[in-house]
Coordinates of C-alpha atoms in Angstrom, one line a residue:
Chain O
X1 CA 0.0 0.0 0.0
X2 CA 2.8 2.4 0.9
X3 CA 4.2 1.8 -2.6
X4 CA 1.2 3.4 -4.2
X5 CA 1.6 6.5 -2.0
X6 CA 5.1 6.9 -3.5
X7 CA 3.8 6.6 -7.0
X8 CA 1.0 9.1 -6.4
X9 CA -1.7 6.8 -7.7
X10 CA -4.4 8.1 -5.5
X11 CA -7.8 9.0 -6.8
X12 CA -10.7 9.6 -4.4
X13 CA -14.0 8.3 -5.8
X14 CA -15.7 11.7 -5.5
X15 CA -18.9 10.7 -7.1
X16 CA -19.3 7.9 -4.6
X17 CA -18.4 10.3 -1.8
X18 CA -21.0 12.9 -3.0
X19 CA -23.5 10.1 -3.3
X20 CA -23.4 9.8 0.5
X21 CA -24.6 13.4 1.0
X22 CA -28.2 14.5 0.9
X23 CA -29.1 17.4 -1.5
X24 CA -32.2 19.3 -2.2
X25 CA -31.1 20.7 -5.6
X26 CA -32.6 24.1 -6.6
X27 CA -33.7 24.9 -10.2
X28 CA -31.1 26.1 -12.7
X29 CA -32.4 29.7 -12.6
X30 CA -31.6 29.8 -8.9
X31 CA -28.1 28.3 -9.1
X32 CA -26.2 29.7 -6.2
X33 CA -22.9 29.7 -8.1
X34 CA -22.7 31.2 -11.6
X35 CA -19.5 30.8 -13.5
X36 CA -18.7 32.8 -16.6
X37 CA -16.8 29.9 -18.2
X38 CA -15.6 32.0 -21.2
X39 CA -13.2 33.7 -18.7
X40 CA -11.7 30.3 -17.9
X41 CA -10.1 29.9 -21.3
X42 CA -7.3 32.2 -20.5
X43 CA -6.8 31.0 -17.0
X44 CA -3.3 29.7 -16.5
X45 CA -3.8 27.8 -13.2
X46 CA -7.4 26.4 -12.8
X47 CA -7.1 26.6 -9.1
X48 CA -10.9 26.2 -8.8
X49 CA -10.5 22.7 -10.3
X50 CA -7.8 21.7 -7.9
X51 CA -9.4 23.2 -4.8
X52 CA -13.0 22.2 -5.2
X53 CA -13.6 19.1 -3.0
X54 CA -16.7 18.2 -5.0
X55 CA -15.4 18.1 -8.5
X56 CA -17.9 20.7 -9.6
X57 CA -15.3 22.2 -12.0
X58 CA -14.1 20.0 -14.8
X59 CA -11.6 21.3 -17.4
X60 CA -8.2 20.4 -18.9
X61 CA -7.6 18.0 -15.9
X62 CA -10.3 15.9 -17.4
X63 CA -9.1 16.4 -21.0
X64 CA -11.8 19.0 -21.7
X65 CA -11.3 21.9 -24.0
X66 CA -13.8 24.1 -22.2
X67 CA -14.6 24.6 -18.5
X68 CA -17.6 22.6 -17.5
X69 CA -19.2 23.7 -14.3
X70 CA -22.1 22.2 -12.4
X71 CA -23.5 23.6 -9.1
X72 CA -25.6 20.5 -8.2
X73 CA -22.9 18.6 -6.3
X74 CA -21.6 21.7 -4.5
X75 CA -20.9 21.3 -0.8
X76 CA -21.1 25.1 -0.3
X77 CA -17.6 25.5 1.1
X78 CA -16.6 28.6 -0.9
X79 CA -13.1 27.4 -2.0
X80 CA -13.7 28.3 -5.7
X81 CA -14.7 31.9 -4.9
X82 CA -11.4 32.2 -3.0
X83 CA -9.3 30.5 -5.6
X84 CA -10.6 32.2 -8.7
X85 CA -8.7 35.4 -9.6
X86 CA -10.1 35.6 -13.2
X87 CA -13.3 37.3 -12.2
X88 CA -15.4 34.3 -13.3
X89 CA -17.1 33.2 -10.1
X90 CA -20.3 34.7 -8.7
X91 CA -20.9 33.1 -5.3
X92 CA -23.8 33.2 -2.9
X93 CA -25.4 30.7 -0.6
X94 CA -28.3 28.7 -2.1
X95 CA -31.8 29.8 -1.2
X96 CA -33.0 28.7 2.2
X97 CA -33.8 25.0 2.4
X98 CA -31.9 24.2 -0.8
X99 CA -28.5 22.7 -1.4
X100 CA -26.5 20.3 0.7
X101 CA -28.0 18.7 3.8
X102 CA -25.4 17.0 6.0
X103 CA -26.8 14.6 8.5
X104 CA -23.6 14.0 10.4
X105 CA -21.6 17.2 9.9
Chain Z
X1 CA -34.6 54.3 19.2
X2 CA -38.2 55.4 19.9
X3 CA -39.5 53.4 17.0
X4 CA -40.5 49.9 17.9
X5 CA -38.6 47.2 16.2
X6 CA -39.8 43.7 15.3
X7 CA -37.1 42.2 17.6
X8 CA -34.5 43.4 19.9
X9 CA -31.9 41.1 18.4
X10 CA -31.8 39.2 15.1
X11 CA -29.0 36.5 14.9
X12 CA -28.0 35.2 11.5
X13 CA -26.7 31.6 11.9
X14 CA -27.6 29.1 14.5
X15 CA -24.2 27.5 15.0
X16 CA -22.3 27.7 18.3
X17 CA -21.6 31.4 18.0
X18 CA -25.2 32.3 17.2
X19 CA -26.7 30.0 19.8
X20 CA -24.4 31.2 22.5
X21 CA -25.3 34.8 21.7
X22 CA -29.0 33.9 22.0
X23 CA -28.6 32.0 25.3
X24 CA -26.5 34.8 26.8
X25 CA -29.1 37.4 25.8
X26 CA -31.7 35.3 27.7
X27 CA -29.4 35.2 30.7
X28 CA -29.1 38.9 30.6
X29 CA -32.8 39.3 30.8
X30 CA -33.8 39.9 27.2
X31 CA -37.2 38.1 26.6
X32 CA -37.1 35.1 24.3
X33 CA -39.7 36.5 22.0
X34 CA -37.5 39.5 21.4
X35 CA -34.8 37.3 20.0
X36 CA -34.9 35.9 16.5
X37 CA -32.3 33.4 15.2
X38 CA -32.4 32.4 11.6
X39 CA -30.4 29.7 9.8
X40 CA -30.2 28.8 6.1
X41 CA -30.1 25.1 6.9
X42 CA -33.3 23.0 7.1
X43 CA -33.1 21.3 9.5
X44 CA -30.7 23.5 11.4
X45 CA -27.2 22.0 11.4
X46 CA -27.5 20.5 8.0
X47 CA -25.1 23.1 6.5
X48 CA -22.5 22.7 9.2
X49 CA -19.4 20.6 9.2
X50 CA -16.5 20.3 11.6
X51 CA -13.4 18.1 12.0
X52 CA -13.9 18.3 14.9
X53 CA -13.2 18.6 18.5
X54 CA -14.9 21.0 20.9
X55 CA -12.5 22.2 23.6
X56 CA -13.4 23.6 27.0
X57 CA -16.6 23.6 29.0
X58 CA -18.1 26.8 27.6
X59 CA -21.5 25.1 27.4
X60 CA -21.7 24.7 31.2
X61 CA -22.7 28.3 31.4
X62 CA -26.0 27.5 29.7
X63 CA -26.9 24.6 32.0
X64 CA -30.3 26.1 32.7
X65 CA -31.2 25.7 29.0
X66 CA -29.1 22.8 28.0
X67 CA -29.2 20.6 31.1
X68 CA -26.7 17.8 31.0
X69 CA -25.5 18.6 27.5
X70 CA -22.6 16.3 27.8
X71 CA -24.9 13.2 28.1
X72 CA -27.9 14.4 26.3
X73 CA -26.7 16.3 23.2
X74 CA -26.7 13.8 20.3
X75 CA -23.8 15.4 18.4
X76 CA -21.5 15.6 21.5
X77 CA -20.0 12.2 20.8
X78 CA -17.1 11.0 23.0
X79 CA -15.1 12.6 25.8
X80 CA -11.5 12.6 24.6
X81 CA -9.0 11.2 27.1
X82 CA -6.6 9.8 24.6
X83 CA -4.7 12.2 22.4
X84 CA -2.1 11.5 19.7
X85 CA 0.0 13.9 17.7
X86 CA 2.6 12.9 15.3
X87 CA 4.2 12.8 11.9
X88 CA 3.1 10.7 9.0
X89 CA 5.2 10.1 5.9
X90 CA 4.3 7.6 3.2
X91 CA 6.1 4.8 4.9
X92 CA 6.5 5.7 8.6
X93 CA 4.1 6.9 11.3
X94 CA 5.5 8.3 14.5
X95 CA 3.2 9.3 17.3
X96 CA 3.4 10.9 20.7
X97 CA 0.5 9.5 22.6
X98 CA -1.1 10.4 25.9
X99 CA -3.8 8.8 27.9
X100 CA -4.8 11.2 30.7
X101 CA -6.7 10.0 33.7
X102 CA -7.6 13.6 34.7
X103 CA -9.4 14.0 31.3
X104 CA -11.9 11.4 32.4
X105 CA -13.3 13.8 35.0
X106 CA -13.7 11.0 37.6
X107 CA -11.4 12.5 40.2
X108 CA -8.5 11.1 42.2
X109 CA -5.8 12.7 40.0
X110 CA -3.1 15.2 40.8
X111 CA -4.1 17.4 37.8
X112 CA -7.6 19.0 38.0
X113 CA -10.0 16.3 37.0
X114 CA -12.3 17.5 34.2
X115 CA -13.6 16.4 30.9
X116 CA -12.9 19.2 28.5
X117 CA -12.7 17.9 25.0
X118 CA -15.3 16.2 22.9
X119 CA -15.5 14.8 19.4
X120 CA -18.5 16.5 17.8
X121 CA -20.8 16.0 14.8
X122 CA -22.3 19.4 14.1
X123 CA -25.4 18.5 12.1
X124 CA -26.7 16.6 15.1
X125 CA -25.4 19.0 17.8
X126 CA -26.8 22.1 16.1
X127 CA -30.2 20.6 15.6
X128 CA -30.4 19.7 19.3
X129 CA -29.2 23.2 20.3
X130 CA -31.9 24.7 18.1
X131 CA -34.6 22.6 19.9
X132 CA -33.2 23.9 23.2
X133 CA -33.4 27.5 22.0
X134 CA -37.1 26.9 21.0
X135 CA -37.8 25.4 24.4
X136 CA -36.3 28.5 26.0
X137 CA -38.7 30.6 24.1
X138 CA -36.4 32.0 21.4
X139 CA -37.8 32.4 17.9
X140 CA -35.9 30.0 15.7
X141 CA -36.4 29.9 11.9
X142 CA -34.8 27.2 9.8
X143 CA -34.3 27.2 6.1
X144 CA -34.0 31.0 5.9
X145 CA -31.2 32.6 3.9
X146 CA -30.6 36.2 4.5
X147 CA -30.1 38.1 1.3
X148 CA -29.3 41.6 2.6
X149 CA -29.0 43.6 5.8
X150 CA -31.5 46.3 6.3
X151 CA -29.9 49.7 6.4
X152 CA -31.6 52.9 7.6
X153 CA -32.7 55.1 4.8
X154 CA -31.6 52.7 2.1
X155 CA -34.0 51.1 -0.3
X156 CA -32.9 47.5 -0.4
X157 CA -34.1 47.2 -3.9
X158 CA -31.5 49.6 -5.1
X159 CA -28.9 46.9 -5.1
X160 CA -28.7 43.1 -5.2
X161 CA -26.9 40.9 -2.7
X162 CA -24.6 39.6 -5.5
X163 CA -23.6 43.2 -6.3
X164 CA -21.6 43.3 -3.2
X165 CA -19.4 40.3 -3.8
X166 CA -19.4 39.6 -7.5
X167 CA -16.6 40.3 -9.8
X168 CA -17.3 43.1 -12.3
X169 CA -18.2 42.4 -15.9
X170 CA -15.1 44.2 -17.0
X171 CA -12.9 42.6 -14.4
X172 CA -9.2 42.2 -15.0
X173 CA -7.3 39.2 -14.0
X174 CA -5.2 38.5 -10.9
X175 CA -4.3 41.7 -9.1
X176 CA -6.3 43.7 -11.6
X177 CA -9.5 42.1 -10.6
X178 CA -12.4 44.5 -10.2
X179 CA -15.7 44.1 -8.3
X180 CA -19.2 45.0 -9.2
X181 CA -19.5 47.0 -6.0
X182 CA -16.8 49.4 -7.3
X183 CA -19.1 50.3 -10.1
X184 CA -22.1 51.2 -7.9
X185 CA -22.8 54.8 -7.1
X186 CA -20.5 56.1 -4.4
X187 CA -23.3 57.3 -2.0
X188 CA -25.0 53.9 -2.2
X189 CA -21.7 52.1 -1.4
X190 CA -21.1 54.5 1.5
X191 CA -24.5 53.7 3.0
X192 CA -24.0 49.9 2.4
X193 CA -20.6 50.1 4.1
X194 CA -21.2 52.6 6.9
X195 CA -25.0 53.1 7.3
X196 CA -26.8 52.0 10.5
X197 CA -27.9 48.4 10.3
X198 CA -31.4 47.9 11.6
X199 CA -32.6 44.5 10.4
X200 CA -32.6 41.8 7.8
X201 CA -34.0 41.4 4.3
X202 CA -35.3 38.0 3.1
X203 CA -37.1 37.5 -0.1
X204 CA -37.8 41.2 -0.3
X205 CA -39.3 41.3 3.2
X206 CA -37.8 43.4 6.0
X207 CA -37.6 42.4 9.6
X208 CA -36.2 45.0 12.0
X209 CA -34.2 44.8 15.2
X210 CA -32.1 47.0 17.4
X211 CA -29.0 44.8 16.8
X212 CA -28.1 42.3 14.1
X213 CA -25.6 39.6 14.9
X214 CA -23.7 38.0 12.1
X215 CA -22.8 34.4 13.0
X216 CA -22.7 32.9 9.5
X217 CA -19.6 30.9 9.9
X218 CA -16.3 30.7 8.0
X219 CA -17.7 31.4 4.6
X220 CA -19.6 34.5 5.5
X221 CA -21.1 36.3 2.5
X222 CA -22.5 39.1 4.7
X223 CA -19.2 39.9 6.4
X224 CA -17.7 40.3 3.0
X225 CA -20.5 42.2 1.5
X226 CA -21.1 44.6 4.4
X227 CA -17.4 45.3 4.8
X228 CA -16.6 44.0 8.2
X229 CA -13.7 42.4 6.6
X230 CA -11.9 44.9 4.3
X231 CA -9.9 42.1 2.7
X232 CA -12.6 39.7 1.6
X233 CA -12.9 41.2 -1.8
X234 CA -9.3 40.5 -2.4
X235 CA -8.4 36.9 -2.7
X236 CA -7.8 35.5 0.7
X237 CA -6.5 32.0 0.1
X238 CA -3.4 33.1 2.1
X239 CA -5.4 32.7 5.2
X240 CA -7.9 29.9 4.5
X241 CA -7.7 26.2 5.2
X242 CA -9.9 23.7 3.5
X243 CA -11.0 20.7 5.5
X244 CA -12.0 17.5 3.6
X245 CA -13.3 14.6 5.6
X246 CA -15.3 11.5 5.7
X247 CA -17.4 10.1 8.5
X248 CA -16.8 6.4 8.5
X249 CA -19.1 4.0 10.3
X250 CA -17.4 1.3 12.3
X251 CA -20.0 0.7 15.0
X252 CA -19.8 1.4 18.7
X253 CA -18.4 -1.9 19.8
X254 CA -15.7 -2.0 17.3
X255 CA -14.6 1.6 18.2
X256 CA -14.6 0.8 21.9
X257 CA -12.5 -2.2 21.2
X258 CA -10.2 -0.9 18.5
X259 CA -9.3 2.3 20.4
X260 CA -9.6 1.0 23.9
X261 CA -12.4 3.3 24.8
X262 CA -14.5 3.4 28.0
X263 CA -17.9 2.4 26.7
X264 CA -19.9 4.9 28.8
X265 CA -22.5 4.5 31.4
X266 CA -25.4 6.4 32.9
X267 CA -23.2 9.0 34.3
X268 CA -20.2 9.3 32.0
X269 CA -20.1 9.6 28.3
X270 CA -18.0 7.1 26.3
X271 CA -14.4 8.1 26.0
X272 CA -12.5 8.6 22.7
X273 CA -9.3 9.3 20.9
X274 CA -8.2 12.4 19.0
X275 CA -5.3 12.4 16.7
X276 CA -3.6 15.2 14.7
X277 CA -0.8 14.7 12.4
X278 CA 1.7 16.7 10.2
X279 CA 1.7 15.0 6.8
X280 CA 4.5 14.5 4.3
X281 CA 2.7 12.0 2.2
X282 CA 2.7 14.0 -1.0
X283 CA 6.2 14.2 -2.2
X284 CA 5.8 11.9 -5.2
X285 CA 2.3 13.2 -6.0
X286 CA 3.7 16.7 -5.9
X287 CA 6.6 15.9 -8.2
X288 CA 4.3 14.4 -10.7
X289 CA 2.1 17.4 -10.6
X290 CA 5.0 19.8 -11.0
X291 CA 6.1 18.0 -14.1
X292 CA 2.7 18.5 -15.7
X293 CA 2.1 21.9 -14.3
X294 CA 5.4 23.7 -13.9
X295 CA 3.7 27.0 -12.9
X296 CA 3.7 25.9 -9.2
X297 CA 6.9 23.9 -9.3
X298 CA 8.3 23.6 -5.8
X299 CA 4.9 24.3 -4.1
X300 CA 4.3 21.5 -1.6
X301 CA 0.8 21.0 0.0
X302 CA 0.9 21.8 3.7
X303 CA -1.6 19.4 5.1
X304 CA -2.6 18.2 8.5
X305 CA -4.4 15.0 9.0
X306 CA -7.0 14.5 11.7
X307 CA -8.7 11.4 13.1
X308 CA -11.4 11.5 15.8
X309 CA -13.6 8.8 17.2
X310 CA -17.3 9.5 17.5
X311 CA -19.8 7.2 19.1
X312 CA -20.6 5.0 16.1
X313 CA -18.3 6.5 13.6
X314 CA -14.9 8.1 13.1
X315 CA -14.1 11.4 11.5
X316 CA -11.2 11.1 9.2
X317 CA -9.8 13.9 7.1
X318 CA -7.2 16.4 6.1
X319 CA -6.9 20.1 6.3
X320 CA -4.9 21.9 3.7
X321 CA -3.6 25.5 3.5
X322 CA -5.1 26.7 0.2
X323 CA -2.1 28.9 -0.6
X324 CA 0.1 25.8 -0.5
X325 CA -2.0 23.8 -3.0
X326 CA 0.0 23.2 -6.2
X327 CA -1.7 22.9 -9.6
X328 CA -2.3 19.3 -10.5
X329 CA -3.4 18.1 -7.1
X330 CA -7.0 17.7 -6.3
X331 CA -7.8 18.2 -2.7
X332 CA -9.9 15.1 -2.5
X333 CA -7.0 13.0 -3.7
X334 CA -4.9 14.5 -0.9
X335 CA -7.5 13.0 1.4
X336 CA -7.3 9.6 -0.3
X337 CA -3.6 9.4 0.2
X338 CA -4.1 10.1 3.9
X339 CA -6.8 7.5 4.1
X340 CA -4.6 4.9 2.5
X341 CA -1.5 5.5 4.5
X342 CA -1.0 2.1 6.2
X343 CA -1.3 3.5 9.8
X344 CA -4.6 5.2 9.0
X345 CA -5.9 2.4 6.8
X346 CA -5.6 0.0 9.7
X347 CA -7.7 2.2 11.9
X348 CA -10.6 2.4 9.4
X349 CA -10.4 -1.2 8.2
X350 CA -13.9 -2.7 7.9
X351 CA -15.5 0.7 8.1
X352 CA -18.0 2.2 5.7
X353 CA -18.0 5.8 4.7
X354 CA -21.4 7.3 5.4
X355 CA -20.8 11.0 4.7
X356 CA -18.2 13.1 2.8
X357 CA -17.8 16.8 3.0
X358 CA -15.7 19.9 2.8
X359 CA -15.6 23.1 4.8
X360 CA -13.4 26.2 5.0
X361 CA -11.6 27.2 8.2
X362 CA -10.1 30.7 8.6
X363 CA -6.6 30.9 9.8
X364 CA -6.3 34.6 10.2
X365 CA -4.2 35.1 13.3
X366 CA -3.9 38.6 14.6
X367 CA -2.4 40.0 11.4
X368 CA -5.5 39.3 9.4
X369 CA -8.5 40.0 11.6
X370 CA -11.6 41.8 10.2
X371 CA -10.9 45.5 10.3
X372 CA -13.9 46.0 12.5
X373 CA -16.1 43.7 14.6
X374 CA -19.0 46.1 14.9
X375 CA -21.0 48.6 12.9
X376 CA -23.8 50.8 14.0
X377 CA -26.4 48.2 15.0
X378 CA -24.5 45.1 14.2
X379 CA -21.6 42.9 15.2
X380 CA -19.9 39.7 14.1
X381 CA -19.0 36.6 16.1
X382 CA -17.3 33.2 15.8
X383 CA -15.8 31.9 12.6
X384 CA -17.4 34.8 10.6
X385 CA -15.1 37.0 12.6
X386 CA -12.1 34.7 12.0
X387 CA -11.9 33.9 15.7
X388 CA -10.1 30.6 15.1
X389 CA -6.9 29.6 16.9
X390 CA -4.8 27.6 14.5
X391 CA -1.2 26.8 15.1
X392 CA -0.7 24.0 12.6
X393 CA -1.0 21.3 15.3
X394 CA -4.3 22.4 16.8
X395 CA -7.3 24.2 15.4
X396 CA -9.8 25.6 17.9
X397 CA -12.7 27.5 16.8
X398 CA -15.9 26.1 18.4
X399 CA -14.9 27.2 21.9
X400 CA -14.0 30.6 20.6
X401 CA -17.3 30.8 18.8
X402 CA -19.2 30.0 22.1
X403 CA -17.1 32.5 24.0
X404 CA -17.4 35.3 21.6
X405 CA -21.2 34.7 21.5
X406 CA -21.3 35.2 25.3
X407 CA -19.3 38.4 25.1
X408 CA -21.6 39.6 22.4
X409 CA -24.7 38.7 24.3
X410 CA -23.5 40.6 27.4
X411 CA -22.5 43.6 25.4
X412 CA -25.7 43.8 23.4
X413 CA -27.9 43.5 26.5
X414 CA -26.0 46.4 28.1
X415 CA -26.1 48.6 25.0
X416 CA -29.8 48.0 24.5
X417 CA -30.4 48.9 28.2
X418 CA -28.3 52.1 27.7
X419 CA -30.2 52.9 24.6
X420 CA -27.1 53.2 22.5
X421 CA -26.3 50.4 19.9
X422 CA -23.8 52.4 17.9
X423 CA -20.5 50.9 16.7
X424 CA -18.8 53.0 19.3
X425 CA -20.9 51.6 22.1
X426 CA -20.6 48.1 20.9
X427 CA -16.8 48.5 20.5
X428 CA -16.6 49.8 24.1
X429 CA -18.3 46.7 25.3
X430 CA -18.0 43.8 22.8
X431 CA -14.8 44.5 21.0
X432 CA -13.1 45.5 24.2
X433 CA -14.0 42.4 26.0
X434 CA -13.1 40.3 23.0
X435 CA -9.7 41.8 22.8
X436 CA -9.0 41.2 26.5
X437 CA -10.4 37.6 26.4
X438 CA -8.4 34.4 26.2
X439 CA -9.2 34.3 22.5
X440 CA -7.0 37.2 21.7
X441 CA -4.4 36.4 24.3
X442 CA -4.0 33.0 22.8
X443 CA -3.6 34.4 19.3
X444 CA -1.0 36.8 20.5
X445 CA 1.1 34.5 22.6
X446 CA 1.2 31.7 20.0
X447 CA 1.8 33.8 16.9
X448 CA 5.5 32.8 16.8
X449 CA 4.5 29.1 17.3
X450 CA 2.2 29.4 14.4
X451 CA 5.0 30.6 12.2
X452 CA 7.1 27.7 13.3
X453 CA 4.5 25.1 12.8
X454 CA 3.5 26.4 9.4
X455 CA 7.1 26.2 8.2
X456 CA 7.2 24.1 5.0
X457 CA 9.9 22.0 6.6
X458 CA 7.4 20.4 8.9
X459 CA 5.4 19.2 5.9
X460 CA 8.4 17.9 3.9
X461 CA 11.6 16.7 5.4
X462 CA 10.9 16.8 9.1
X463 CA 8.4 14.0 9.3
X464 CA 10.5 11.9 7.0
X465 CA 13.7 12.5 9.0
X466 CA 12.0 11.8 12.3
X467 CA 10.2 8.7 10.9
X468 CA 13.2 7.2 9.3
X469 CA 15.4 7.8 12.3
X470 CA 12.9 6.3 14.7
X471 CA 12.5 3.4 12.4
X472 CA 16.1 2.6 12.5
X473 CA 16.6 3.3 16.2
X474 CA 13.8 1.0 17.2
X475 CA 14.5 -1.8 14.7
X476 CA 16.8 -4.8 15.3
X477 CA 18.0 -6.4 12.1
X478 CA 21.0 -8.3 13.4
X479 CA 23.4 -5.4 13.0
X480 CA 25.5 -3.5 15.4
X481 CA 23.5 -0.9 17.4
X482 CA 24.1 2.7 16.6
X483 CA 23.3 5.6 18.9
X484 CA 20.3 7.7 17.9
X485 CA 22.3 10.8 17.2
X486 CA 24.4 9.0 14.8
X487 CA 21.4 7.5 13.0
X488 CA 19.9 10.9 12.7
X489 CA 23.1 12.2 11.1
X490 CA 23.2 9.3 8.7
X491 CA 19.5 9.7 7.7
X492 CA 20.1 13.4 7.2
X493 CA 23.1 12.7 5.0
X494 CA 21.1 10.2 2.9
X495 CA 18.2 12.5 2.5
X496 CA 20.3 15.4 1.5
X497 CA 22.0 13.3 -1.1
X498 CA 18.5 12.2 -2.4
X499 CA 17.3 15.5 -3.8
X500 CA 18.1 19.2 -4.2
X501 CA 15.3 20.5 -2.0
X502 CA 16.4 18.4 0.9
X503 CA 20.0 19.5 0.4
X504 CA 19.0 23.1 0.7
X505 CA 16.3 22.8 3.4
X506 CA 18.3 20.5 5.6
X507 CA 21.4 22.6 5.7
X508 CA 22.8 23.3 9.2
X509 CA 21.5 26.9 9.3
X510 CA 18.1 25.9 8.1
X511 CA 17.8 23.3 10.8
X512 CA 19.2 25.6 13.5
X513 CA 16.7 28.4 12.5
X514 CA 13.9 25.9 12.7
X515 CA 15.0 24.7 16.2
X516 CA 15.3 28.3 17.4
X517 CA 11.7 29.0 16.2
X518 CA 10.5 25.8 17.9
X519 CA 11.4 27.2 21.3
X520 CA 8.4 29.5 21.1
X521 CA 5.9 26.6 21.1

């Protein structure tokens, strides 16, 4: 097992992890995060991609030519707002009662 | 303040800081039906996440409302009497471990006998606290997100909550970033930033109060938007940690057995173990990432690992300094490496993950506090105010949240009684007591320690050096024994020969400097 640590072969199964959380997803018109993905094309670092613990941002790391963002899996941590310095992320909390529902916390 | 308001106090956020403010207000004689506490979670607690350990017995002060919280609150899981700290590299794990009889709180010890540390699951704990608030007569509203603060003489329809925190359409990149709020009329911005706050706006509806308390937690949109924190418009990844964790179900019996815990009885809660580790697991992952993304070559993720036993589950996770995250490494993969380190893997063997999550944690220290804790008619408490003690080994925020809430409750009650809830009056009471409290004294005293513990060395070569040395000192493989000091020198020599970064970092001066800083711990 320690051998794989050295080789850096780790991938967390995010989709499985997210499947363990409860969500009450709001409609698209009320998405709490809005990303102007055209601004992402010139971004040199994609720090939102690396920071987001919920893989809501998919881009060149996944072999994509364009940034693909989805708010549905968001855990509402706020990391992307902090990491983005391209002026692309509009961040607010979801409407009351919507979004993630932790049962353990 | 002749005009009657809907409430005396409206509190935004029903976490520990908000709840503590509410209970303290009751204790100061404010009627429950004059206090409104709102939370965007439904049920309350469902937006909250912690590592986490609650330190101290701050909750005792609310015994009249909470009763025997230690036994009755579902999210207060196990009383920690077993603490481990250490270093984890990809091959070796070295712990310093303590089991402290005085932490059991059963008496008969030289040290003061007291339970003062609990593993906590916040979704459950916050829901229970909300029930207790309702029982005490406080207005509690779940599932309510506050869009705006109500400001005297300002039409809330003249701006949108996103106007305050969004990047501008014509925003530049990096340091040239611009914000929507910069394009709003100056008089409007002046009012938003410095007007008197006298309530909240939700879905276009206004509810007024004499004082508004912002207890939104670490990712506080209102603190940003209403300019308590002058820096939140700038990127603040320099002072933010991201926690990523899983709650893993093992079952109570297995946990009791695996971690040698006291099972609990009618009078005493079950005991538990808390472990915090400096991680140097990521050397090879980082090197791979640097090759693909040379922009951040040399940047090594500074990560701490934590592992706490709850009643039926364990909380297992990492906390990473966002500024230290290199391109090419996903935060959730950093967690996976921790989870699979053999020493950790053994602890969660046979377990099943039941929840995953992420949460920000401010690591402001004194140098990066909000520029003000109060405004006319409002103040900010807990994580929203960045009142977290983090020195790299330990992160304490929940006790600070509870404590700041108490100070706020006392201050607000006094200011309301005096008929003056201006920023000046709130500063003279709340801010003043906050700055002379243990929260600020801790932050001040341990600032040098924080610098030491955040030193990159502690997340790169130190754990490896210590682990390898210990490995050889403790091992017997049929060769002549060598004194520890000699082994240390040998390991250092080998590691320095191994790569350039080690050669530089592990130079005599570098090590001496680190040792000198370490004295301040």
